[in-house]
Structures are given as structure tokens and as C-alpha cells.
PDB file of C-alpha atoms and ligand atoms in Angstrom:
ATOM      1  CA  MET A1339     -22.465   6.388   3.164  1.00 45.00           C
ATOM      2  CA  THR A1340     -19.489   7.862   1.999  1.00 55.00           C
ATOM      3  CA  GLY A1341     -17.099   8.038   5.049  1.00 65.00           C
ATOM      4  CA  LEU A1342     -13.168   9.176   4.870  1.00 89.00           C
ATOM      5  CA  LEU A1343     -10.564   7.851   2.948  1.00 97.00           C
ATOM      6  CA  ARG A1344      -7.436   7.760   4.732  1.00 98.00           C
ATOM      7  CA  LEU A1345      -3.891   8.355   3.118  1.00 98.00           C
ATOM      8  CA  GLY A1346      -0.753   5.812   4.088  1.00 98.00           C
ATOM      9  CA  VAL A1347       2.451   7.266   2.511  1.00 98.00           C
ATOM     10  CA  ASN A1348       4.570   4.758   0.836  1.00 98.00           C
ATOM     11  CA  ILE A1349       8.034   5.783   1.597  1.00 98.00           C
ATOM     12  CA  ASP A1350       9.992   2.622  -0.039  1.00 98.00           C
ATOM     13  CA  HIS A1351      11.107   5.418  -2.539  1.00 98.00           C
ATOM     14  CA  VAL A1352      12.853   7.523  -0.049  1.00 98.00           C
ATOM     15  CA  ALA A1353      15.085   4.375   0.632  1.00 98.00           C
ATOM     16  CA  THR A1354      16.420   3.801  -2.816  1.00 97.00           C
ATOM     17  CA  ILE A1355      17.617   7.201  -3.130  1.00 97.00           C
ATOM     18  CA  ARG A1356      19.979   7.123   0.082  1.00 98.00           C
ATOM     19  CA  ASN A1357      20.758   3.731  -0.910  1.00 97.00           C
ATOM     20  CA  ALA A1358      22.110   4.492  -3.785  1.00 96.00           C
ATOM     21  CA  ARG A1359      24.954   6.457  -2.354  1.00 96.00           C
ATOM     22  CA  GLY A1360      24.872   4.060   0.949  1.00 91.00           C
ATOM     23  CA  GLY A1361      25.012   6.225   3.423  1.00 94.00           C
ATOM     24  CA  ASP A1362      22.168   8.068   5.747  1.00 96.00           C
ATOM     25  CA  HIS A1363      20.788  10.335   3.299  1.00 97.00           C
ATOM     26  CA  PRO A1364      17.364  10.814   2.929  1.00 98.00           C
ATOM     27  CA  CYS A1365      16.557   9.440   5.609  1.00 97.00           C
ATOM     28  CA  PRO A1366      13.299   7.430   5.665  1.00 98.00           C
ATOM     29  CA  LEU A1367      12.502   7.728   9.637  1.00 98.00           C
ATOM     30  CA  ARG A1368      12.862  11.418   8.560  1.00 98.00           C
ATOM     31  CA  ALA A1369      10.300  11.197   5.910  1.00 98.00           C
ATOM     32  CA  ALA A1370       7.897   9.560   7.822  1.00 98.00           C
ATOM     33  CA  HIS A1371       7.719  12.152  10.202  1.00 98.00           C
ATOM     34  CA  ALA A1372       7.450  14.556   7.692  1.00 98.00           C
ATOM     35  CA  ALA A1373       4.690  12.393   6.130  1.00 98.00           C
ATOM     36  CA  ALA A1374       2.967  12.343   9.619  1.00 97.00           C
ATOM     37  CA  ALA A1375       3.224  16.605   9.845  1.00 97.00           C
ATOM     38  CA  ALA A1376       1.711  16.670   6.422  1.00 97.00           C
ATOM     39  CA  GLY A1377      -1.627  14.894   7.304  1.00 94.00           C
ATOM     40  CA  ALA A1378      -0.743  11.292   6.201  1.00 97.00           C
ATOM     41  CA  ASP A1379      -2.754   8.719   8.514  1.00 97.00           C
ATOM     42  CA  GLY A1380      -0.596   5.635   8.404  1.00 98.00           C
ATOM     43  CA  ILE A1381       2.992   4.774   6.545  1.00 98.00           C
ATOM     44  CA  THR A1382       3.779   2.347   4.211  1.00 98.00           C
ATOM     45  CA  ALA A1383       6.995   0.630   3.823  1.00 98.00           C
ATOM     46  CA  HIS A1384       8.043  -3.121   1.578  1.00 97.00           C
ATOM     47  CA  LEU A1385      10.683  -5.037   3.487  1.00 97.00           C
ATOM     48  CA  ARG A1386      12.257  -7.185   0.012  1.00 95.00           C
ATOM     49  CA  GLU A1387      13.843 -10.345   0.481  1.00 94.00           C
ATOM     50  CA  ASP A1388      16.677  -8.693  -1.814  1.00 93.00           C
ATOM     51  CA  ARG A1389      16.411  -5.619   0.849  1.00 94.00           C
ATOM     52  CA  ARG A1390      16.444  -3.366  -1.819  1.00 93.00           C
ATOM     53  CA  HIS A1391      15.343  -0.344  -0.550  1.00 96.00           C
ATOM     54  CA  MET A1392      14.002  -0.638   2.866  1.00 97.00           C
ATOM     55  CA  THR A1393      16.456  -2.689   5.103  1.00 97.00           C
ATOM     56  CA  ASP A1394      15.652  -4.343   8.903  1.00 98.00           C
ATOM     57  CA  ALA A1395      16.882  -1.314  11.048  1.00 97.00           C
ATOM     58  CA  ASP A1396      14.498   0.844   8.344  1.00 98.00           C
ATOM     59  CA  ILE A1397      11.524  -1.125   9.546  1.00 98.00           C
ATOM     60  CA  LEU A1398      12.807  -1.620  13.767  1.00 97.00           C
ATOM     61  CA  ARG A1399      13.388   2.546  13.838  1.00 97.00           C
ATOM     62  CA  LEU A1400       9.797   2.744  12.072  1.00 98.00           C
ATOM     63  CA  VAL A1401       8.069   1.180  14.942  1.00 97.00           C
ATOM     64  CA  ALA A1402       9.960   2.541  17.639  1.00 96.00           C
ATOM     65  CA  GLU A1403       9.521   5.445  17.070  1.00 97.00           C
ATOM     66  CA  ILE A1404       6.384   7.480  14.774  1.00 96.00           C
ATOM     67  CA  SER A1405       3.705   8.062  16.224  1.00 94.00           C
ATOM     68  CA  LEU A1406       1.527   7.255  12.890  1.00 97.00           C
ATOM     69  CA  PRO A1407       0.425   3.705  12.541  1.00 98.00           C
ATOM     70  CA  LEU A1408       3.172   1.430   9.713  1.00 98.00           C
ATOM     71  CA  ASN A1409       1.591  -0.707   7.102  1.00 98.00           C
ATOM     72  CA  LEU A1410       4.662  -3.315   6.413  1.00 98.00           C
ATOM     73  CA  GLU A1411       4.097  -4.947   3.263  1.00 98.00           C
ATOM     74  CA  MET A1412       6.072  -8.908   3.385  1.00 97.00           C
ATOM     75  CA  ALA A1413       6.283 -11.684   1.373  1.00 96.00           C
ATOM     76  CA  ALA A1414       4.593 -14.738   2.615  1.00 96.00           C
ATOM     77  CA  THR A1415       7.544 -16.027   3.702  1.00 96.00           C
ATOM     78  CA  ALA A1416       8.984 -17.475   6.829  1.00 97.00           C
ATOM     79  CA  GLU A1417      11.799 -14.795   6.987  1.00 97.00           C
ATOM     80  CA  MET A1418       8.780 -11.840   6.569  1.00 98.00           C
ATOM     81  CA  LEU A1419       6.710 -13.525   9.104  1.00 98.00           C
ATOM     82  CA  GLY A1420       9.501 -13.615  11.933  1.00 98.00           C
ATOM     83  CA  ILE A1421       9.773  -9.976  11.257  1.00 98.00           C
ATOM     84  CA  ALA A1422       6.958  -9.332  11.705  1.00 98.00           C
ATOM     85  CA  LEU A1423       6.476 -10.964  14.808  1.00 98.00           C
ATOM     86  CA  ALA A1424       9.179  -9.682  16.142  1.00 98.00           C
ATOM     87  CA  THR A1425       8.496  -6.033  15.174  1.00 98.00           C
ATOM     88  CA  LYS A1426       5.110  -6.129  15.721  1.00 97.00           C
ATOM     89  CA  PRO A1427       3.380  -3.063  12.748  1.00 98.00           C
ATOM     90  CA  HIS A1428       0.511  -2.414  13.132  1.00 98.00           C
ATOM     91  CA  ALA A1429      -0.614  -4.049  10.373  1.00 98.00           C
ATOM     92  CA  ALA A1430       1.111  -6.611   8.077  1.00 98.00           C
ATOM     93  CA  CYS A1431      -0.188  -6.303   3.677  1.00 98.00           C
ATOM     94  CA  ILE A1432       0.765  -9.751   2.189  1.00 97.00           C
ATOM     95  CA  VAL A1433       2.168  -8.881  -1.676  1.00 96.00           C
ATOM     96  CA  PRO A1434       3.225 -11.558  -4.240  1.00 94.00           C
ATOM     97  CA  GLU A1435       7.167 -11.028  -4.853  1.00 86.00           C
ATOM     98  CA  ARG A1436       9.238 -11.897  -7.779  1.00 77.00           C
ATOM     99  CA  ARG A1437      13.030 -10.724  -7.430  1.00 66.00           C
ATOM    100  CA  ALA A1438      13.273  -9.649 -11.546  1.00 69.00           C
ATOM    101  CA  GLU A1439      10.699  -7.299 -10.841  1.00 71.00           C
ATOM    102  CA  ARG A1440      10.850  -4.003 -10.290  1.00 74.00           C
ATOM    103  CA  THR A1441       7.825  -3.640  -8.280  1.00 70.00           C
ATOM    104  CA  THR A1442       5.377  -5.001  -7.258  1.00 68.00           C
ATOM    105  CA  GLU A1443       4.076  -6.910 -10.498  1.00 73.00           C
ATOM    106  CA  GLY A1444       0.523  -8.411  -9.617  1.00 84.00           C
ATOM    107  CA  GLY A1445      -1.595  -9.052  -6.797  1.00 94.00           C
ATOM    108  CA  LEU A1446      -1.548 -12.070  -4.743  1.00 95.00           C
ATOM    109  CA  ASP A1447      -3.066 -15.354  -6.168  1.00 95.00           C
ATOM    110  CA  ALA A1448      -4.710 -16.424  -2.455  1.00 96.00           C
ATOM    111  CA  ALA A1449      -7.332 -17.963  -4.009  1.00 95.00           C
ATOM    112  CA  GLY A1450      -4.245 -20.617  -5.782  1.00 94.00           C
ATOM    113  CA  THR A1451      -2.747 -20.260  -2.608  1.00 94.00           C
ATOM    114  CA  LEU A1452      -5.169 -20.517   0.027  1.00 96.00           C
ATOM    115  CA  ALA A1453      -3.213 -23.269   2.693  1.00 96.00           C
ATOM    116  CA  GLY A1454       0.269 -21.250   2.566  1.00 95.00           C
ATOM    117  CA  LEU A1455      -1.639 -18.323   3.178  1.00 97.00           C
ATOM    118  CA  LYS A1456      -3.500 -19.312   5.823  1.00 97.00           C
ATOM    119  CA  PRO A1457      -0.986 -20.089   8.896  1.00 98.00           C
ATOM    120  CA  ILE A1458       0.832 -16.493   8.076  1.00 98.00           C
ATOM    121  CA  VAL A1459      -3.149 -14.694   8.119  1.00 98.00           C
ATOM    122  CA  SER A1460      -3.594 -16.727  11.327  1.00 98.00           C
ATOM    123  CA  ARG A1461      -0.065 -15.902  12.818  1.00 98.00           C
ATOM    124  CA  LEU A1462      -0.660 -12.915  11.934  1.00 98.00           C
ATOM    125  CA  ALA A1463      -3.705 -11.859  13.368  1.00 98.00           C
ATOM    126  CA  ASP A1464      -2.929 -13.786  16.742  1.00 98.00           C
ATOM    127  CA  ALA A1465       0.346 -11.552  17.790  1.00 98.00           C
ATOM    128  CA  GLY A1466      -2.310  -8.396  16.768  1.00 98.00           C
ATOM    129  CA  ILE A1467      -1.460  -7.470  13.149  1.00 98.00           C
ATOM    130  CA  ARG A1468      -4.276  -5.900  11.580  1.00 98.00           C
ATOM    131  CA  VAL A1469      -3.605  -8.278   8.103  1.00 98.00           C
ATOM    132  CA  SER A1470      -4.648  -6.948   4.568  1.00 98.00           C
ATOM    133  CA  LEU A1471      -3.684  -8.900   1.120  1.00 98.00           C
ATOM    134  CA  PHE A1472      -2.781  -7.055  -1.868  1.00 97.00           C
ATOM    135  CA  ILE A1473      -5.156  -8.741  -4.377  1.00 97.00           C
ATOM    136  CA  ALA A1474      -6.154  -7.863  -7.840  1.00 97.00           C
ATOM    137  CA  PRO A1475     -10.024  -6.797  -8.454  1.00 98.00           C
ATOM    138  CA  GLU A1476     -11.632 -10.130  -8.840  1.00 97.00           C
ATOM    139  CA  VAL A1477     -13.843 -12.104  -7.155  1.00 98.00           C
ATOM    140  CA  ARG A1478     -12.168 -15.548  -6.094  1.00 97.00           C
ATOM    141  CA  GLN A1479      -9.727 -13.022  -4.813  1.00 97.00           C
ATOM    142  CA  ILE A1480     -11.741 -11.563  -2.775  1.00 98.00           C
ATOM    143  CA  GLU A1481     -13.332 -14.566  -1.679  1.00 98.00           C
ATOM    144  CA  ALA A1482     -10.579 -15.945  -0.493  1.00 98.00           C
ATOM    145  CA  ALA A1483      -9.174 -13.169   1.722  1.00 98.00           C
ATOM    146  CA  ALA A1484     -12.835 -13.479   3.374  1.00 98.00           C
ATOM    147  CA  ALA A1485     -12.289 -17.096   3.960  1.00 98.00           C
ATOM    148  CA  LEU A1486      -8.503 -17.084   5.083  1.00 98.00           C
ATOM    149  CA  GLY A1487     -10.071 -14.902   7.795  1.00 97.00           C
ATOM    150  CA  ALA A1488      -7.784 -11.325   6.782  1.00 98.00           C
ATOM    151  CA  PRO A1489     -10.071  -8.396   7.660  1.00 98.00           C
ATOM    152  CA  VAL A1490      -8.679  -6.316   5.106  1.00 98.00           C
ATOM    153  CA  VAL A1491      -8.008  -6.129   1.212  1.00 98.00           C
ATOM    154  CA  GLU A1492      -6.181  -3.675  -0.801  1.00 98.00           C
ATOM    155  CA  LEU A1493      -7.023  -3.663  -4.164  1.00 98.00           C
ATOM    156  CA  HIS A1494      -4.004  -3.470  -6.846  1.00 97.00           C
ATOM    157  CA  THR A1495      -4.701   0.250  -8.985  1.00 98.00           C
ATOM    158  CA  GLY A1496      -2.012  -0.811 -11.418  1.00 97.00           C
ATOM    159  CA  PRO A1497      -3.691  -1.851 -14.393  1.00 97.00           C
ATOM    160  CA  TYR A1498      -6.372   0.708 -14.016  1.00 98.00           C
ATOM    161  CA  ALA A1499      -3.070   3.545 -13.794  1.00 97.00           C
ATOM    162  CA  HIS A1500      -1.707   1.646 -16.788  1.00 95.00           C
ATOM    163  CA  ALA A1501      -4.609   1.875 -18.659  1.00 94.00           C
ATOM    164  CA  GLY A1502      -5.180   5.561 -17.815  1.00 91.00           C
ATOM    165  CA  GLU A1503      -2.037   6.483 -19.213  1.00 88.00           C
ATOM    166  CA  ALA A1504      -2.926   3.934 -22.663  1.00 88.00           C
ATOM    167  CA  GLY A1505      -5.995   6.312 -22.561  1.00 87.00           C
ATOM    168  CA  ASP A1506      -9.232   3.894 -20.922  1.00 90.00           C
ATOM    169  CA  SER A1507      -9.259   3.451 -17.937  1.00 94.00           C
ATOM    170  CA  ARG A1508     -13.134   3.140 -17.435  1.00 95.00           C
ATOM    171  CA  ALA A1509     -13.274  -0.630 -17.513  1.00 96.00           C
ATOM    172  CA  GLU A1510     -10.333  -1.023 -14.791  1.00 97.00           C
ATOM    173  CA  LEU A1511     -12.171   1.540 -12.877  1.00 98.00           C
ATOM    174  CA  GLN A1512     -15.382   0.098 -13.186  1.00 98.00           C
ATOM    175  CA  ARG A1513     -13.851  -3.799 -12.019  1.00 98.00           C
ATOM    176  CA  LEU A1514     -12.484  -1.813  -8.641  1.00 98.00           C
ATOM    177  CA  LEU A1515     -15.653  -0.354  -8.036  1.00 98.00           C
ATOM    178  CA  ASP A1516     -17.264  -3.579  -8.144  1.00 98.00           C
ATOM    179  CA  ALA A1517     -14.016  -5.340  -6.160  1.00 98.00           C
ATOM    180  CA  ALA A1518     -15.152  -3.138  -3.513  1.00 98.00           C
ATOM    181  CA  ARG A1519     -18.642  -3.650  -3.594  1.00 98.00           C
ATOM    182  CA  HIS A1520     -18.440  -7.095  -2.874  1.00 98.00           C
ATOM    183  CA  ALA A1521     -15.419  -7.165  -0.808  1.00 98.00           C
ATOM    184  CA  THR A1522     -17.279  -4.535   1.685  1.00 98.00           C
ATOM    185  CA  ALA A1523     -20.398  -7.612   1.369  1.00 98.00           C
ATOM    186  CA  CYS A1524     -17.957  -9.772   2.114  1.00 98.00           C
ATOM    187  CA  GLY A1525     -17.245  -8.022   5.159  1.00 98.00           C
ATOM    188  CA  LEU A1526     -13.533  -6.646   4.598  1.00 98.00           C
ATOM    189  CA  GLU A1527     -12.483  -3.210   4.564  1.00 98.00           C
ATOM    190  CA  VAL A1528     -10.925  -2.331   1.222  1.00 98.00           C
ATOM    191  CA  HIS A1529      -8.028  -0.771   0.620  1.00 98.00           C
ATOM    192  CA  ALA A1530      -6.285   0.335  -2.505  1.00 98.00           C
ATOM    193  CA  GLY A1531      -3.061   1.289  -3.975  1.00 98.00           C
ATOM    194  CA  HIS A1532      -0.189   1.370  -6.859  1.00 97.00           C
ATOM    195  CA  GLY A1533       0.484   4.048  -9.674  1.00 97.00           C
ATOM    196  CA  LEU A1534      -2.061   6.137  -8.508  1.00 98.00           C
ATOM    197  CA  THR A1535      -0.813   9.957  -8.730  1.00 98.00           C
ATOM    198  CA  TYR A1536      -2.569  14.000  -9.387  1.00 98.00           C
ATOM    199  CA  ALA A1537      -4.075  12.782 -12.306  1.00 97.00           C
ATOM    200  CA  ASN A1538      -5.729   9.477 -12.037  1.00 97.00           C
ATOM    201  CA  VAL A1539      -5.863   9.576  -8.493  1.00 98.00           C
ATOM    202  CA  GLY A1540      -9.856  10.793  -8.212  1.00 98.00           C
ATOM    203  CA  PRO A1541     -12.215   8.269  -9.588  1.00 98.00           C
ATOM    204  CA  VAL A1542     -10.533   6.248  -7.333  1.00 98.00           C
ATOM    205  CA  ALA A1543     -10.780   8.167  -3.936  1.00 98.00           C
ATOM    206  CA  ALA A1544     -14.308   8.998  -5.153  1.00 97.00           C
ATOM    207  CA  ILE A1545     -14.865   4.451  -4.834  1.00 98.00           C
ATOM    208  CA  ALA A1546     -17.280   5.238  -1.396  1.00 97.00           C
ATOM    209  CA  GLU A1547     -16.103   1.511   0.284  1.00 97.00           C
ATOM    210  CA  LEU A1548     -12.459   2.277   0.129  1.00 98.00           C
ATOM    211  CA  ALA A1549     -11.429   3.146   3.323  1.00 98.00           C
ATOM    212  CA  GLU A1550      -7.325   3.914   2.719  1.00 98.00           C
ATOM    213  CA  LEU A1551      -5.060   4.639  -0.291  1.00 98.00           C
ATOM    214  CA  ASN A1552      -1.606   3.798  -0.427  1.00 98.00           C
ATOM    215  CA  ILE A1553       1.044   5.862  -2.469  1.00 98.00           C
ATOM    216  CA  GLY A1554       4.426   5.899  -2.651  1.00 98.00           C
ATOM    217  CA  HIS A1555       6.094   6.641  -5.945  1.00 98.00           C
ATOM    218  CA  PHE A1556       4.857   9.536  -7.034  1.00 98.00           C
ATOM    219  CA  LEU A1557       4.364  11.224  -4.368  1.00 98.00           C
ATOM    220  CA  ILE A1558       8.517  10.788  -3.469  1.00 98.00           C
ATOM    221  CA  GLY A1559       8.989  11.843  -7.556  1.00 98.00           C
ATOM    222  CA  GLU A1560       6.860  14.678  -6.828  1.00 98.00           C
ATOM    223  CA  ALA A1561       8.495  15.833  -3.441  1.00 98.00           C
ATOM    224  CA  VAL A1562      11.619  16.119  -5.681  1.00 97.00           C
ATOM    225  CA  PHE A1563      10.096  19.347  -7.034  1.00 98.00           C
ATOM    226  CA  ARG A1564       7.754  20.263  -4.358  1.00 97.00           C
ATOM    227  CA  GLY A1565       8.654  19.399  -1.056  1.00 98.00           C
ATOM    228  CA  LEU A1566       7.199  16.757   0.598  1.00 98.00           C
ATOM    229  CA  ASP A1567       4.905  18.000   2.271  1.00 98.00           C
ATOM    230  CA  ALA A1568       3.298  19.973  -0.702  1.00 98.00           C
ATOM    231  CA  ALA A1569       3.177  17.068  -2.469  1.00 98.00           C
ATOM    232  CA  ILE A1570       1.046  15.269   0.670  1.00 98.00           C
ATOM    233  CA  HIS A1571      -1.151  18.033   0.905  1.00 97.00           C
ATOM    234  CA  GLU A1572      -2.226  18.115  -3.026  1.00 98.00           C
ATOM    235  CA  MET A1573      -2.457  14.769  -2.909  1.00 98.00           C
ATOM    236  CA  ARG A1574      -5.374  15.269   0.066  1.00 97.00           C
ATOM    237  CA  ALA A1575      -6.799  17.737  -1.375  1.00 96.00           C
ATOM    238  CA  ARG A1576      -7.538  15.745  -4.518  1.00 97.00           C
ATOM    239  CA  MET A1577      -8.518  12.525  -2.391  1.00 98.00           C
ATOM    240  CA  SER A1578     -11.151  15.198  -0.386  1.00 96.00           C
ATOM    241  CA  ALA A1579     -12.410  17.216  -3.275  1.00 96.00           C
ATOM    242  CA  ALA A1580     -13.248  13.771  -5.530  1.00 97.00           C
ATOM    243  CA  ARG A1581     -15.173  12.435  -2.056  1.00 93.00           C
ATOM    244  CA  LEU A1582     -17.226  15.100  -1.484  1.00 88.00           C
ATOM    245  CA  GLY A1583     -17.937  15.251  -5.021  1.00 87.00           C
ATOM    246  CA  ALA A1584     -18.926  11.409  -4.679  1.00 79.00           C
ATOM    247  CA  ALA A1585     -21.286  12.210  -1.880  1.00 76.00           C
ATOM    248  CA  SER A1586     -22.571  15.661  -3.328  1.00 73.00           C
TER     249      SER A1586
HETATM  250  N1  LIG B 925       0.185  -0.649  -1.801  1.00 61.29           N
HETATM  251  C1  LIG B 925       1.076  -1.832  -2.552  1.00 61.29           C
HETATM  252  C2  LIG B 925       0.230  -3.649  -1.286  1.00 61.29           C
HETATM  253  C3  LIG B 925       2.598  -1.982  -2.965  1.00 61.29           C
HETATM  254  O1  LIG B 925       2.960  -3.087  -3.310  1.00 61.29           O
HETATM  255  C4  LIG B 925       2.947  -0.248  -3.087  1.00 61.29           C
HETATM  256  C5  LIG B 925       3.672  -0.422  -4.414  1.00 61.29           C
HETATM  257  O2  LIG B 925       4.988  -0.708  -3.346  1.00 61.29           O
HETATM  258  C6  LIG B 925       2.180   1.144  -3.216  1.00 61.29           C
HETATM  259  C7  LIG B 925       0.564   0.533  -3.016  1.00 61.29           C
HETATM  260  C8  LIG B 925       2.732   1.607  -3.246  1.00 61.29           C
HETATM  261  O3  LIG B 925       2.503   2.207  -4.967  1.00 61.29           O
HETATM  262  P1  LIG B 925       2.925   3.359  -5.938  1.00 61.29           P
HETATM  263  O4  LIG B 925       4.522   3.244  -5.355  1.00 61.29           O
HETATM  264  O5  LIG B 925       2.822   2.980  -7.346  1.00 61.29           O
HETATM  265  O6  LIG B 925       2.450   4.341  -5.225  1.00 61.29           O
END
């Protein structure tokens, strides 16, 4: 069955541009409202340890003032757990984080860090926050997420996106498809994201098991030329066309 595919818009890079000048323009909250008006189903924001884009104040304002569900991306640290428990976003996506990385480079090693993740996943879940783990499309990571009791996994589409730039993404697409099926069979809701663009979103959107895509950098970049509204509308149209094509 091919169901609805939600679009979560990651607005981190609105904050990146704002921080380049240290003022308050462009405002991530305004971007969140614009994304909502353009038909986004959710807003995603990553509060990094070094606060390079989103700030604590941004997260507070987003939780308080937007109507869409907020998905807080966070590292599995005591500090971020405390912030999540205090702010209570709709969802928390646990991501790996290295200070020197330019963006989230790999998936979370859930299988290798079960003991450390267990109390964090449990405390978020006990607070009513929907937990997802950002993982590579690998059986052992999916099974670790299921063992941890996380209801959602987000599959890392970065390797698929990079393979496409290099000319052949078929093997990476197959890994995503197999992983989405396996995760669904394990009872998990499946999301995907990272590196998605107009050019590569179609085959991912066509994976019937996926419930949500989270897309940021490309949309914010495209908004420079066309505005956020038009950029989001086109992404949605491409996602829907791929879904309909896959279902027919
Ligand atoms: N999902 C996760 C877990 C991420 O860390 C990111 C990047 O912050 C994204 C999705 C969005 O990736 P992109 O900005 O490349 O669209």
C-alpha cells in the first residue's frame, strides 16, 4: 500500500545565513511559518553542540510558536537530553555529531552504542517525545533501533545522493528499499533524508514504506532563487508525482 509521504523542512540553514551577520535576519521562525504556509508537514531543526546554526532560543521559539510538529535533531548527550526534556518537541531524531564535520556525515551506530542510547531513548519516550534514530540503511542498525524501542528510524540518504552525483545510485537506492522494507517488517515507521534534491528525490519518494522525508539544504538554497514557497511546492509536487507513479 502506498500511503501519504510527509515533507519535513529542515530550516537549519536559515539560521546559518542569519548567524553570518550575527543579527536576527533571516529569522528561522519566519521560515518555519512560511514552510507551513507552503504545505510542509513538519519542521526539523538540529541544535548542534557548537550552536553553529540553531540556538537554544530558536528551539524555544519554534516549540512555542509554530503550529506544525517540531522534529529536534540532537546528539545523544546529557546536555541535549536535558534540552529536549525541557522543551518537549513533538519528535527527537538522534543523530551522530562530530565537531569537525560540515554536516551529519554518517548514521548513528545504534548497534554499537546500545547501552548508552537505551536510557536516552527511554527518557525521551517517557516524556511523550517520538524518538527516531538516524541510521545507515543496514539490517543491524535497524534491529538495534527496534531493540531500543525507538518507534521511528530515519534512513541516511547521503550515500545515495553522493552516488548519484558520481553517476550511478542504483545500488544505494536498493539498500534504501531493502532497509525500508526490513524496518517496516520490524514494526518501525520509516523516514529518510540527507542530500535530497529535485533531481534525486523521485526514486526515494517512490519507496512505498517511507512515511516522511526531511529535506533542508537544497530547499533553503533553492529559496534564494525562487522563494521558499515555490521551492517547497516543487519538492512536494515531485514527491507526489513519484508516489503516484509508483502506485499506478
Ligand atoms: N535528516 C537528518 C537526520 C539530518 O541530519 C539532515 C541534515 O541536517 C537532514 C535530514 C537534511 O539534510 P539536507 O540538509 O542535506 O537536506
